[in-house]
mmCIF file of C-alpha atoms (C1' of nucleotides) in Angstrom:
data_model
loop_
_atom_site.group_PDB
_atom_site.id
_atom_site.type_symbol
_atom_site.label_atom_id
_atom_site.label_comp_id
_atom_site.label_asym_id
_atom_site.label_seq_id
_atom_site.Cartn_x
_atom_site.Cartn_y
_atom_site.Cartn_z
ATOM 1 C CA MET A 543 -107.290 -88.787 183.845
ATOM 2 C CA GLY A 544 -107.371 -85.034 183.399
ATOM 3 C CA VAL A 545 -108.971 -82.348 185.476
ATOM 4 C CA LEU A 546 -110.185 -78.901 184.460
ATOM 5 C CA ASP A 547 -111.409 -75.908 186.395
ATOM 6 C CA CYS A 548 -114.845 -74.835 185.327
ATOM 7 C CA SER A 549 -117.183 -72.128 186.507
ATOM 8 C CA ASP A 550 -120.595 -71.247 185.104
ATOM 9 C CA PHE A 551 -120.789 -74.871 184.079
ATOM 10 C CA ASP A 552 -123.215 -77.687 184.774
ATOM 11 C CA LEU A 553 -122.350 -80.900 182.946
ATOM 12 C CA ALA A 554 -125.595 -82.718 183.698
ATOM 13 C CA ASN A 555 -127.883 -79.926 182.551
ATOM 14 C CA THR A 556 -125.733 -79.031 179.565
ATOM 15 C CA LEU A 557 -125.868 -82.602 178.259
ATOM 16 C CA GLY A 558 -129.483 -82.996 179.301
ATOM 17 C CA SER A 559 -130.888 -79.841 177.758
ATOM 18 C CA GLY A 560 -131.954 -81.444 174.507
ATOM 19 C CA GLN A 561 -129.111 -80.196 172.357
ATOM 20 C CA PHE A 562 -127.204 -83.494 172.367
ATOM 21 C CA PHE A 563 -128.304 -87.098 172.500
ATOM 22 C CA ARG A 564 -125.396 -89.517 172.451
ATOM 23 C CA TYR A 565 -124.484 -89.741 176.104
ATOM 24 C CA GLU A 566 -125.231 -92.041 178.977
ATOM 25 C CA GLN A 567 -124.838 -91.756 182.734
ATOM 26 C CA ARG A 568 -123.147 -94.705 184.433
ATOM 27 C CA GLN A 569 -121.687 -94.973 187.899
ATOM 28 C CA GLY A 570 -121.315 -91.247 188.339
ATOM 29 C CA TRP A 571 -119.720 -90.718 184.949
ATOM 30 C CA TYR A 572 -121.222 -89.275 181.794
ATOM 31 C CA TYR A 573 -120.100 -91.315 178.799
ATOM 32 C CA VAL A 574 -120.189 -89.224 175.657
ATOM 33 C CA VAL A 575 -119.915 -90.331 172.038
ATOM 34 C CA THR A 576 -119.172 -87.671 169.468
ATOM 35 C CA LYS A 577 -118.134 -88.462 165.925
ATOM 36 C CA ASN A 578 -115.456 -91.169 166.339
ATOM 37 C CA LYS A 579 -114.519 -90.198 169.894
ATOM 38 C CA VAL A 580 -115.685 -91.595 173.213
ATOM 39 C CA PHE A 581 -114.923 -89.924 176.514
ATOM 40 C CA ARG A 582 -116.242 -89.841 180.016
ATOM 41 C CA ALA A 583 -116.551 -86.884 182.375
ATOM 42 C CA ARG A 584 -117.571 -86.301 185.963
ATOM 43 C CA GLN A 585 -118.132 -82.973 187.683
ATOM 44 C CA GLU A 586 -117.495 -82.171 191.315
ATOM 45 C CA GLY A 587 -118.201 -78.521 191.990
ATOM 46 C CA ASN A 588 -115.930 -76.461 189.797
ATOM 47 C CA LYS A 589 -113.743 -79.431 188.911
ATOM 48 C CA LEU A 590 -114.302 -81.462 185.782
ATOM 49 C CA TYR A 591 -112.607 -84.864 185.647
ATOM 50 C CA TYR A 592 -112.346 -86.461 182.226
ATOM 51 C CA GLU A 593 -110.789 -89.363 180.352
ATOM 52 C CA GLY A 594 -110.550 -90.366 176.700
ATOM 53 C CA VAL A 595 -109.890 -87.040 174.997
ATOM 54 C CA SER A 596 -107.501 -84.107 175.315
ATOM 55 C CA ALA A 597 -108.104 -81.066 177.496
ATOM 56 C CA ARG A 598 -108.192 -79.019 174.331
ATOM 57 C CA PHE A 599 -110.933 -81.141 172.795
ATOM 58 C CA ILE A 600 -113.178 -81.295 175.822
ATOM 59 C CA THR A 601 -112.773 -77.582 176.517
ATOM 60 C CA HIS A 602 -113.905 -76.771 173.003
ATOM 61 C CA PHE A 603 -116.690 -79.366 172.866
ATOM 62 C CA LEU A 604 -118.239 -78.300 176.156
ATOM 63 C CA GLY A 605 -117.776 -74.620 175.416
ATOM 64 C CA LEU A 606 -115.645 -74.072 178.512
ATOM 65 C CA ASP A 607 -113.547 -71.482 176.672
ATOM 66 C CA ASN A 608 -116.598 -69.267 176.254
ATOM 67 C CA ASN A 609 -117.145 -66.507 178.797
ATOM 68 C CA TYR A 610 -120.722 -66.726 180.022
ATOM 69 C CA SER A 611 -120.649 -63.909 182.556
ATOM 70 C CA ILE A 612 -121.247 -61.270 179.878
ATOM 71 C CA ILE A 613 -123.928 -63.337 178.176
ATOM 72 C CA LYS A 614 -125.797 -64.012 181.404
ATOM 73 C CA GLN A 615 -125.480 -60.467 182.623
ATOM 74 C CA ARG A 616 -127.073 -59.142 179.463
ATOM 75 C CA LEU A 617 -129.818 -61.780 179.280
ATOM 76 C CA LYS A 618 -130.712 -61.379 182.950
ATOM 77 C CA GLN A 619 -132.190 -57.955 182.166
ATOM 78 C CA ASP A 620 -135.148 -59.950 180.938
ATOM 79 C CA PRO A 621 -137.207 -61.163 183.933
ATOM 80 C CA VAL A 622 -138.287 -64.450 182.345
ATOM 81 C CA LEU A 623 -134.696 -65.237 181.406
ATOM 82 C CA ALA A 624 -133.427 -64.111 184.798
ATOM 83 C CA ARG A 625 -135.429 -66.885 186.426
ATOM 84 C CA ALA A 626 -134.312 -69.506 183.901
ATOM 85 C CA ILE A 627 -130.669 -68.462 184.250
ATOM 86 C CA GLN A 628 -130.856 -68.537 188.017
ATOM 87 C CA GLN A 629 -132.304 -72.016 187.849
ATOM 88 C CA TYR A 630 -129.862 -73.383 185.263
ATOM 89 C CA SER A 631 -126.871 -71.186 185.799
ATOM 90 C CA GLY A 632 -124.338 -73.596 184.325
ATOM 91 C CA LEU A 633 -126.157 -74.350 181.104
ATOM 92 C CA ARG A 634 -123.942 -74.040 178.042
ATOM 93 C CA ILE A 635 -124.192 -74.481 174.304
ATOM 94 C CA LEU A 636 -122.060 -77.397 173.130
ATOM 95 C CA ARG A 637 -119.904 -77.229 170.030
ATOM 96 C CA GLN A 638 -120.963 -80.302 168.166
ATOM 97 C CA ASP A 639 -119.765 -81.814 164.959
ATOM 98 C CA PRO A 640 -121.956 -80.371 162.160
ATOM 99 C CA TRP A 641 -122.774 -83.674 160.477
ATOM 100 C CA GLU A 642 -123.505 -85.414 163.753
ATOM 101 C CA CYS A 643 -125.719 -82.505 164.716
ATOM 102 C CA THR A 644 -127.505 -82.601 161.357
ATOM 103 C CA LEU A 645 -128.130 -86.316 161.711
ATOM 104 C CA ALA A 646 -129.481 -85.875 165.230
ATOM 105 C CA PHE A 647 -131.884 -83.078 164.358
ATOM 106 C CA LEU A 648 -133.111 -84.809 161.206
ATOM 107 C CA CYS A 649 -134.134 -87.612 163.571
ATOM 108 C CA SER A 650 -135.561 -85.138 166.077
ATOM 109 C CA GLN A 651 -138.363 -83.749 163.974
ATOM 110 C CA TYR A 652 -141.768 -84.413 165.507
ATOM 111 C CA SER A 653 -140.195 -86.964 167.844
ATOM 112 C CA ASN A 654 -139.139 -87.287 171.463
ATOM 113 C CA ILE A 655 -135.753 -87.452 173.128
ATOM 114 C CA LYS A 656 -135.857 -91.136 174.070
ATOM 115 C CA LYS A 657 -136.733 -92.097 170.548
ATOM 116 C CA ILE A 658 -134.100 -89.814 169.041
ATOM 117 C CA LYS A 659 -131.470 -91.509 171.211
ATOM 118 C CA LYS A 660 -132.688 -94.882 170.066
ATOM 119 C CA ASN A 661 -132.598 -93.806 166.407
ATOM 120 C CA LEU A 662 -129.024 -92.520 166.717
ATOM 121 C CA ASP A 663 -127.846 -95.662 168.509
ATOM 122 C CA LEU A 664 -129.410 -97.884 165.860
ATOM 123 C CA ILE A 665 -127.832 -95.823 163.074
ATOM 124 C CA ALA A 666 -124.440 -96.016 164.795
ATOM 125 C CA GLN A 667 -124.822 -99.766 165.324
ATOM 126 C CA ARG A 668 -125.669 -100.315 161.685
ATOM 127 C CA PHE A 669 -123.261 -97.897 159.992
ATOM 128 C CA GLY A 670 -120.660 -96.950 162.610
ATOM 129 C CA THR A 671 -117.650 -98.693 164.124
ATOM 130 C CA ARG A 672 -117.770 -100.696 167.317
ATOM 131 C CA VAL A 673 -115.751 -99.217 170.186
ATOM 132 C CA THR A 674 -115.322 -100.029 173.857
ATOM 133 C CA PHE A 675 -114.104 -97.449 176.339
ATOM 134 C CA LYS A 676 -113.670 -98.323 180.022
ATOM 135 C CA GLY A 677 -116.162 -101.116 179.584
ATOM 136 C CA PHE A 678 -118.675 -98.836 177.867
ATOM 137 C CA LYS A 679 -119.631 -100.492 174.584
ATOM 138 C CA THR A 680 -120.894 -98.216 171.846
ATOM 139 C CA HIS A 681 -120.530 -97.310 168.175
ATOM 140 C CA THR A 682 -119.043 -94.244 166.532
ATOM 141 C CA THR A 683 -121.222 -91.881 164.522
ATOM 142 C CA PRO A 684 -120.907 -92.804 160.845
ATOM 143 C CA PRO A 685 -119.774 -90.126 158.378
ATOM 144 C CA PRO A 686 -122.263 -89.095 155.657
ATOM 145 C CA LYS A 687 -120.694 -91.325 153.011
ATOM 146 C CA SER A 688 -121.143 -94.444 155.167
ATOM 147 C CA ILE A 689 -124.900 -94.026 155.306
ATOM 148 C CA ASN A 690 -125.637 -95.487 151.902
ATOM 149 C CA ASP A 691 -128.378 -98.057 152.451
ATOM 150 C CA LEU A 692 -131.953 -96.785 152.654
ATOM 151 C CA ASN A 693 -133.385 -100.171 153.604
ATOM 152 C CA ALA A 694 -130.949 -100.490 156.503
ATOM 153 C CA LEU A 695 -131.885 -96.956 157.592
ATOM 154 C CA LYS A 696 -135.545 -97.893 157.603
ATOM 155 C CA GLU A 697 -134.721 -100.549 160.190
ATOM 156 C CA CYS A 698 -133.490 -97.801 162.535
ATOM 157 C CA ALA A 699 -137.081 -96.898 163.519
ATOM 158 C CA LEU A 700 -136.874 -93.579 161.692
ATOM 159 C CA GLY A 701 -140.214 -93.869 159.960
ATOM 160 C CA TYR A 702 -140.699 -91.242 157.256
ATOM 161 C CA ARG A 703 -137.459 -89.536 158.373
ATOM 162 C CA ALA A 704 -135.378 -92.350 156.869
ATOM 163 C CA LYS A 705 -135.522 -90.869 153.389
ATOM 164 C CA TYR A 706 -134.482 -87.440 154.683
ATOM 165 C CA VAL A 707 -131.445 -88.900 156.431
ATOM 166 C CA TYR A 708 -130.557 -90.942 153.370
ATOM 167 C CA GLU A 709 -130.933 -88.090 150.880
ATOM 168 C CA THR A 710 -129.133 -85.536 153.032
ATOM 169 C CA ALA A 711 -126.290 -87.971 153.758
ATOM 170 C CA GLN A 712 -125.776 -88.372 150.016
ATOM 171 C CA ARG A 713 -125.512 -84.638 149.510
ATOM 172 C CA VAL A 714 -123.311 -83.326 152.319
ATOM 173 C CA SER A 715 -119.678 -83.531 153.367
ATOM 174 C CA ASP A 716 -117.520 -82.195 156.177
ATOM 175 C CA LYS A 717 -115.987 -79.823 153.664
ATOM 176 C CA GLN A 718 -119.335 -78.251 152.814
ATOM 177 C CA PHE A 719 -120.218 -77.779 156.458
ATOM 178 C CA LYS A 720 -116.888 -76.065 156.992
ATOM 179 C CA LYS A 721 -117.671 -73.598 154.216
ATOM 180 C CA LEU A 722 -120.905 -72.597 155.922
ATOM 181 C CA ARG A 723 -118.948 -71.150 158.805
ATOM 182 C CA ALA A 724 -117.597 -68.388 156.593
ATOM 183 C CA LEU A 725 -121.059 -67.279 155.471
ATOM 184 C CA PRO A 726 -123.391 -64.825 157.174
ATOM 185 C CA TYR A 727 -126.252 -66.388 159.144
ATOM 186 C CA GLU A 728 -128.935 -65.942 156.499
ATOM 187 C CA LYS A 729 -126.783 -67.413 153.713
ATOM 188 C CA ALA A 730 -125.655 -70.387 155.752
ATOM 189 C CA LYS A 731 -129.255 -71.079 156.696
ATOM 190 C CA GLN A 732 -130.347 -70.796 153.086
ATOM 191 C CA LYS A 733 -127.825 -73.502 152.151
ATOM 192 C CA LEU A 734 -129.066 -75.838 154.884
ATOM 193 C CA LEU A 735 -132.693 -75.304 153.851
ATOM 194 C CA GLU A 736 -131.881 -76.739 150.413
ATOM 195 C CA LEU A 737 -131.375 -80.133 152.023
ATOM 196 C CA PRO A 738 -134.369 -82.497 152.263
ATOM 197 C CA GLY A 739 -135.861 -82.749 155.737
ATOM 198 C CA ILE A 740 -134.185 -79.584 156.940
ATOM 199 C CA GLY A 741 -136.607 -76.750 157.621
ATOM 200 C CA GLU A 742 -136.421 -73.575 159.697
ATOM 201 C CA LYS A 743 -136.177 -75.247 163.082
ATOM 202 C CA VAL A 744 -133.664 -77.962 162.237
ATOM 203 C CA ALA A 745 -131.502 -75.491 160.296
ATOM 204 C CA ASP A 746 -131.371 -73.190 163.327
ATOM 205 C CA CYS A 747 -130.397 -76.112 165.573
ATOM 206 C CA ILE A 748 -127.512 -77.034 163.287
ATOM 207 C CA LEU A 749 -126.382 -73.415 163.022
ATOM 208 C CA LEU A 750 -126.500 -72.873 166.782
ATOM 209 C CA PHE A 751 -125.264 -76.194 168.120
ATOM 210 C CA SER A 752 -122.504 -76.917 165.614
ATOM 211 C CA LEU A 753 -121.580 -73.872 163.554
ATOM 212 C CA ASP A 754 -121.272 -71.105 166.167
ATOM 213 C CA PHE A 755 -124.166 -69.013 164.840
ATOM 214 C CA THR A 756 -125.279 -67.843 168.254
ATOM 215 C CA GLU A 757 -127.961 -65.629 166.721
ATOM 216 C CA ALA A 758 -129.862 -68.724 165.566
ATOM 217 C CA PHE A 759 -133.126 -69.091 167.495
ATOM 218 C CA PRO A 760 -134.697 -72.519 166.954
ATOM 219 C CA VAL A 761 -138.423 -72.438 167.651
ATOM 220 C CA ASP A 762 -139.944 -75.747 168.691
ATOM 221 C CA VAL A 763 -143.207 -76.376 170.552
ATOM 222 C CA TRP A 764 -141.649 -75.476 173.921
ATOM 223 C CA ILE A 765 -140.146 -72.185 172.787
ATOM 224 C CA GLU A 766 -143.417 -71.424 171.065
ATOM 225 C CA ARG A 767 -145.172 -71.892 174.400
ATOM 226 C CA VAL A 768 -142.698 -69.710 176.295
ATOM 227 C CA LEU A 769 -143.008 -66.914 173.751
ATOM 228 C CA ARG A 770 -146.789 -67.003 173.639
ATOM 229 C CA GLU A 771 -147.031 -67.168 177.437
ATOM 230 C CA ASN A 772 -144.601 -64.341 178.109
ATOM 231 C CA TYR A 773 -143.781 -62.243 175.090
ATOM 232 C CA VAL A 774 -146.203 -62.188 172.167
ATOM 233 C CA LYS A 775 -149.946 -61.806 172.375
ATOM 234 C CA ASN A 776 -151.086 -62.003 168.794
ATOM 235 C CA LYS A 777 -150.977 -65.088 166.657
ATOM 236 C CA HIS A 778 -147.643 -65.308 164.875
ATOM 237 C CA SER A 779 -146.182 -67.956 162.635
ATOM 238 C CA LEU A 780 -143.217 -70.001 163.850
ATOM 239 C CA LYS A 781 -141.034 -68.118 161.408
ATOM 240 C CA GLU A 782 -142.160 -64.814 162.899
ATOM 241 C CA LEU A 783 -141.464 -66.128 166.395
ATOM 242 C CA ALA A 784 -137.907 -67.048 165.368
ATOM 243 C CA LEU A 785 -137.458 -63.559 163.963
ATOM 244 C CA PHE A 786 -138.774 -62.108 167.220
ATOM 245 C CA GLY A 787 -136.106 -64.015 169.149
ATOM 246 C CA ARG A 788 -133.322 -62.861 166.875
ATOM 247 C CA GLN A 789 -134.491 -59.252 167.008
ATOM 248 C CA ARG A 790 -134.901 -59.230 170.755
ATOM 249 C CA TRP A 791 -131.677 -60.964 171.729
ATOM 250 C CA GLY A 792 -129.457 -60.547 168.662
ATOM 251 C CA LYS A 793 -126.233 -62.522 168.825
ATOM 252 C CA MET A 794 -127.358 -63.927 172.157
ATOM 253 C CA ALA A 795 -130.652 -65.312 170.888
ATOM 254 C CA GLY A 796 -129.297 -68.854 170.800
ATOM 255 C CA TYR A 797 -128.249 -68.724 174.443
ATOM 256 C CA ALA A 798 -131.608 -67.227 175.392
ATOM 257 C CA GLN A 799 -133.330 -70.033 173.565
ATOM 258 C CA GLN A 800 -131.398 -72.687 175.463
ATOM 259 C CA TYR A 801 -132.208 -71.266 178.896
ATOM 260 C CA LEU A 802 -135.868 -70.757 177.995
ATOM 261 C CA TYR A 803 -136.218 -74.175 176.437
ATOM 262 C CA HIS A 804 -134.698 -76.109 179.310
ATOM 263 C CA ALA A 805 -136.497 -74.125 182.004
ATOM 264 C CA ARG A 806 -139.869 -74.519 180.289
ATOM 265 C CA ARG A 807 -139.401 -78.222 179.653
ATOM 266 C CA THR A 808 -138.426 -79.010 183.212
ATOM 267 C CA GLN A 809 -141.160 -76.822 184.649
ATOM 268 C "C1'" DG B 1458 -152.095 -69.203 154.959
ATOM 269 C "C1'" DA B 1459 -154.452 -73.454 156.396
ATOM 270 C "C1'" DC B 1460 -154.553 -78.215 156.284
ATOM 271 C "C1'" DC B 1461 -152.733 -82.852 156.322
ATOM 272 C "C1'" DA B 1462 -149.883 -87.167 155.809
ATOM 273 C "C1'" DG B 1463 -145.524 -89.112 156.998
ATOM 274 C "C1'" DG B 1464 -144.067 -93.682 161.133
ATOM 275 C "C1'" DA B 1465 -142.849 -94.924 165.406
ATOM 276 C "C1'" DA B 1466 -142.382 -94.686 170.248
ATOM 277 C "C1'" DT B 1467 -143.244 -92.579 174.645
ATOM 278 C "C1'" DT B 1468 -146.403 -90.479 177.708
ATOM 279 C "C1'" DG B 1469 -150.875 -89.797 179.800
ATOM 280 C "C1'" DG B 1470 -155.417 -90.950 181.058
ATOM 281 C "C1'" DC C 784 -155.343 -100.527 177.121
ATOM 282 C "C1'" DC C 785 -156.084 -96.796 173.829
ATOM 283 C "C1'" DA C 786 -155.590 -91.972 172.816
ATOM 284 C "C1'" DA C 787 -152.645 -88.055 172.666
ATOM 285 C "C1'" DT C 788 -148.315 -86.229 172.093
ATOM 286 C "C1'" DT C 789 -143.788 -85.826 170.467
ATOM 287 C "C1'" DC C 790 -137.291 -80.318 169.888
ATOM 288 C "C1'" DA C 791 -141.368 -80.378 161.870
ATOM 289 C "C1'" DT C 792 -141.221 -80.777 156.967
ATOM 290 C "C1'" DG C 793 -143.054 -80.945 152.513
ATOM 291 C "C1'" DG C 794 -146.821 -81.101 149.602
ATOM 292 C "C1'" DT C 795 -151.430 -79.583 148.304
#
DNA sequence: GACCAGGAATTGG
DNA sequence: CCAATTCATGGT
């Protein structure tokens, strides 16, 4: 078992803020499945205990190597954000695997978190590899190439999303995702939007949660509510609202989004 | 730009 | 129990 020092970090709220779905709480531990790895972590104050992966991996995955004091200081100038940050001070953006993130947010469209978790578990059961870690039985997330049976996908309760997952899985690879990192935000987004089932919102989620584009500002129904309640009076399209977020918060728009989203949802 | 179907499951009354 | 809602997209 390893232990890490962590400040400005809240494991429970970071995992539970709707950016990630493949985790489960059991006996005080959070069991996390990402790609072909399984680990468990438990937080006590500023100590993070973990097993199953290296310190290097977990530090990167949880974003513990990112300095949040500057981010929070800047965002706190905004009164609405100040309240959200005070409430969820340890909220961080994870660094997910791009394909896993794409799969998750293809499932997420017009759905709810419980169902998304179910979809991802069913997909992993059908196409992934069985693994047991400390008595926790689960399945790894299948790579794009493994998801090659549309009929089997349809049995994962995806509804009309099954064809999007199938088509996108056929077209992407880890290599292509890696290339996106080198592009500017707009270009990377443009590439993602070419894929079936990926629109503005899902593209921004992938860019923010897995490709380090912190200027991405995904606008879902909750962010739309926050913006209309606090920031914009006139009727704007979702695309205009996303642009508003990027213009207002720049490279920190993604962080702002996460605080606002979680605070509004738990309100 | 406005409207609507896509599928299934959870939430709310 | 039934209706509304759910981290949207693509087509018309």
